[in-house]
């Protein structure tokens, strides 16, 4: 299975050249009439975005203008929590939202140093997109896009670079690239791009994400090639907020798209800032029921909840968004599945929503126990009920979601089993194809949740972790590798979507050389496809495994890594090194939440063991508390208004 298929130059050329001559003339005229206006962006933003990208995030004068004369004075009287109306949030939720303001920006001169030699030079069979510098001359107020007779949005009025990456996004990227398991309306390839063409901040964010994946696929690009588009989106979003405080779904989508770029780059600081901004807009515009009333809003909610739920699992706190939102979503999809019995897509959506709600309830329960807000007996009763829900999610699954007619029995072209393999990915009944392919990724999430729940239960109740944890970890690895080796997988079924499941499973594998080597190769494979594990994760895994060399690289000498992946890895490591002295990065605190309850240097079958401590000492669910004092709160700087 490949991460991203090779770009078909003929298809792209046909799309770019298949426009009518009249449309092309109108587009050229529109570009010429607007190009003078485009220079105003550079004037208002300061220096060239490629030369001084940090100005896009830290221009306090522009932030003051965005607030206006009245609101600027108010900002001196109210802290950021008041501004974001978080007075009624629980302390742990406030800490989740308050944790990153002092972190250094992703886009600093030091961070860009690993690879800033200029635009990508494409050759060979690929159709070369113009450089980002050329593409940023797109009109500030582009003409409204036309819709072709086949319903596809026209974007011939845009510069060639933007057209190129929009076409690449439409033809090659899937929900798996966004770590979203399901997109039944095909939103990301249709309506999403339609909205992007009509909103410049969103346009540049989408193009930046597409350029990132294109650069990874070609293996010979530079970090700057996609970060320039990211910078432009941040700048345009800032200008948009200065002009109007009327937030729209496009505003939300822009912020979420920027967060997705940051997720790949391991930039937890900016990701959490953008999550906070998205939370404010989402809860300001909608409620748990209204957000389910249109396909676009449903995607926005699912996208936002990915960040919220994942963060809650990493740091062990409850989600920022209240449970009612997740419950309303699950109920909505349950009712739709019951009304449309023959539509398997609705059943998949209900299964995903139900699993998400169970995850939310698990993080809330264990966070409550760690804080002492739930007594032992109540915890035991609620946790037993939670265990049944986790088990029944799989056992009571609708038969159509595990239809043996779609079980994969042939792995054409896959490598033969090797004596050093730790699982048999080709066993029948492991993998499913056809219309239920996406359930493979959902099942990986279920394996991970069940594994974490059993382990955390043992810690909370001061029991030895159950022996089946190793078996469950191997099941996860088996499905992961089956996905990897299935050559007939739908296009765009990237392994990066399973990065978290692999990370959690690796903690419970036997600690012998065979299993460690297998896990190291899989971590390297995921990074070669574009997702960069935080440096702190490598460090902690090095301590667990007793392998000092992986603090730098998963494999000796970064075996198999392209130059662009090496640059991104250096980019990420350098960024972490720019945090102010004495203030831990959000990556570090997140890793404490994962590893804090484990005793390093455990036995053959994993790092876990129980020692003489109180139950709440085992679960470092609020590791951020130790660093909360002195870390100013806040969303992205340009978001202040």
XYZ file of C-alpha atoms in Angstrom, residues 271-494:
224
model
C -2.090 22.999 17.351
C -3.510 23.526 20.833
C -3.794 27.249 20.229
C -5.821 26.596 17.112
C -7.924 24.013 18.904
C -8.769 26.658 21.487
C -9.748 29.158 18.811
C -11.907 26.539 17.067
C -13.579 25.702 20.373
C -14.514 29.349 20.907
C -16.083 29.722 17.454
C -17.813 26.350 17.517
C -19.492 26.926 20.861
C -20.260 30.541 19.990
C -22.069 29.753 16.756
C -23.693 26.388 17.441
C -25.037 24.097 20.111
C -24.858 20.279 20.364
C -27.967 19.852 18.195
C -27.656 22.631 15.622
C -24.148 21.460 14.681
C -25.697 18.214 13.405
C -28.111 19.938 11.023
C -25.933 20.084 7.907
C -23.240 17.861 6.388
C -20.689 20.688 6.495
C -21.247 21.324 10.202
C -21.059 17.612 10.934
C -17.623 17.434 9.313
C -16.537 20.484 11.310
C -17.649 18.811 14.540
C -15.959 15.493 13.687
C -12.766 17.318 12.710
C -12.699 19.386 15.890
C -13.523 16.384 18.083
C -10.527 14.507 16.644
C -8.191 17.085 18.174
C -10.122 17.364 21.436
C -10.480 13.627 22.104
C -6.902 12.846 21.090
C -5.556 15.551 23.397
C -7.657 14.247 26.279
C -6.173 10.770 25.780
C -2.654 12.169 25.679
C -2.805 14.325 28.809
C -5.414 12.329 30.713
C -7.976 15.058 31.251
C -11.582 15.269 30.146
C -12.335 16.826 26.779
C -12.715 20.587 26.532
C -16.051 20.200 24.769
C -18.839 19.070 27.074
C -20.152 15.506 26.907
C -23.543 16.691 25.607
C -21.981 17.458 22.238
C -20.672 13.917 21.788
C -23.875 12.371 23.109
C -26.034 14.401 20.718
C -23.808 13.336 17.818
C -24.081 9.665 18.723
C -27.860 9.886 19.097
C -28.201 11.685 15.759
C -26.265 8.999 13.892
C -28.077 6.210 15.731
C -31.450 7.562 14.623
C -30.232 7.982 11.044
C -28.900 4.426 10.963
C -32.248 3.131 12.208
C -34.146 5.137 9.570
C -31.858 3.983 6.752
C -31.413 0.295 7.433
C -29.949 -0.430 4.012
C -27.294 2.304 4.101
C -24.065 0.894 5.487
C -22.490 4.336 5.599
C -24.895 5.414 8.356
C -24.004 2.318 10.359
C -20.316 3.171 10.087
C -20.968 6.723 11.249
C -22.956 5.488 14.244
C -20.186 3.042 15.203
C -17.608 5.841 15.063
C -19.777 8.249 17.082
C -20.495 5.586 19.697
C -16.810 4.710 20.098
C -15.968 8.404 20.435
C -18.566 8.831 23.189
C -17.177 5.827 25.068
C -13.687 7.359 24.804
C -14.961 10.662 26.189
C -16.610 8.879 29.098
C -13.428 6.923 29.829
C -11.182 9.992 29.957
C -13.724 11.802 32.144
C -14.017 8.893 34.577
C -10.291 8.369 35.068
C -9.600 12.101 35.250
C -12.265 12.368 37.956
C -10.658 9.546 39.923
C -7.220 11.144 39.629
C -8.592 14.452 40.944
C -10.427 12.729 43.795
C -13.827 13.918 42.608
C -15.251 10.384 42.523
C -15.061 7.940 45.410
C -13.580 4.459 45.090
C -16.860 2.531 45.141
C -18.516 4.800 42.570
C -15.437 4.565 40.382
C -15.489 0.770 40.467
C -19.178 0.622 39.540
C -18.897 3.142 36.713
C -15.715 1.564 35.438
C -17.315 -1.892 35.285
C -20.167 -0.401 33.243
C -17.602 1.283 30.988
C -15.790 -2.028 30.467
C -19.057 -3.626 29.343
C -19.715 -0.807 26.876
C -16.244 -1.212 25.375
C -16.734 -4.962 24.992
C -20.268 -4.651 23.629
C -19.210 -2.077 21.048
C -17.434 -4.902 19.251
C -19.639 -7.866 20.145
C -22.891 -6.054 19.350
C -21.627 -4.461 16.154
C -24.071 -4.674 13.270
C -23.278 -7.798 11.200
C -22.906 -5.736 8.029
C -19.838 -4.037 9.531
C -17.996 -7.351 9.790
C -19.470 -9.095 6.774
C -17.216 -12.044 5.955
C -18.031 -11.560 2.299
C -15.606 -8.617 2.424
C -12.898 -10.394 4.427
C -9.533 -10.136 2.676
C -8.078 -13.508 1.777
C -5.402 -12.543 -0.757
C -2.467 -10.163 -0.322
C -1.264 -9.941 -3.881
C 2.363 -8.845 -4.178
C 2.958 -8.681 -0.421
C 6.323 -9.786 1.010
C 6.654 -13.291 2.375
C 6.673 -13.881 6.095
C 10.121 -13.635 7.651
C 11.360 -15.430 10.776
C 11.772 -12.029 12.450
C 8.131 -11.063 11.873
C 6.154 -10.781 15.105
C 2.666 -11.286 13.615
C 1.024 -12.931 10.611
C -0.775 -10.079 8.811
C -2.083 -12.451 6.138
C -4.289 -14.516 8.419
C -7.856 -14.675 7.026
C -10.493 -12.587 8.732
C -8.077 -9.905 9.979
C -8.748 -7.312 7.290
C -11.916 -6.210 5.509
C -12.212 -4.551 2.125
C -14.961 -3.129 -0.052
C -17.500 -0.763 1.524
C -16.326 -1.563 5.053
C -12.614 -0.873 4.461
C -12.742 2.126 6.777
C -13.806 -0.160 9.652
C -10.225 -1.445 9.778
C -9.132 1.940 11.103
C -12.118 2.097 13.458
C -11.195 -1.328 14.827
C -7.636 -0.141 15.422
C -9.061 2.678 17.541
C -11.188 0.166 19.464
C -8.185 -2.085 20.125
C -6.292 0.937 21.446
C -9.136 2.077 23.668
C -9.656 -1.396 25.129
C -5.925 -1.754 25.762
C -5.655 1.609 27.503
C -8.763 0.994 29.587
C -7.557 -2.359 30.921
C -4.135 -0.971 31.758
C -5.436 2.179 33.431
C -7.981 0.152 35.399
C -5.205 -2.025 36.806
C -3.237 1.043 37.829
C -6.224 2.740 39.422
C -7.151 -0.365 41.422
C -3.500 -1.185 42.299
C -3.582 -4.504 40.546
C -1.049 -6.151 38.291
C -1.916 -5.359 34.661
C -3.659 -8.328 33.026
C -1.599 -10.750 30.995
C -3.747 -10.237 27.909
C -2.300 -6.762 27.304
C 0.565 -8.241 25.310
C -1.847 -10.285 23.195
C -4.009 -7.217 22.563
C -0.955 -5.223 21.513
C -0.001 -7.951 19.044
C -3.552 -7.924 17.625
C -3.173 -4.204 17.012
C 0.170 -4.740 15.287
C -1.293 -7.531 13.167
C -4.079 -5.332 11.829
C -1.671 -2.421 11.334
C 0.627 -4.569 9.204
C -2.271 -6.093 7.286
C -3.328 -2.576 6.264
C 0.247 -1.813 5.269
C 0.655 -4.856 3.011
C -2.749 -4.893 1.327
C -1.987 -3.743 -2.200
C -5.651 -3.413 -3.204
C -6.444 -0.862 -0.498
C -8.430 2.180 -1.654
C -6.189 5.016 -2.867
C -4.947 7.272 -0.104
C -5.306 4.710 2.714
C -2.238 6.019 4.471
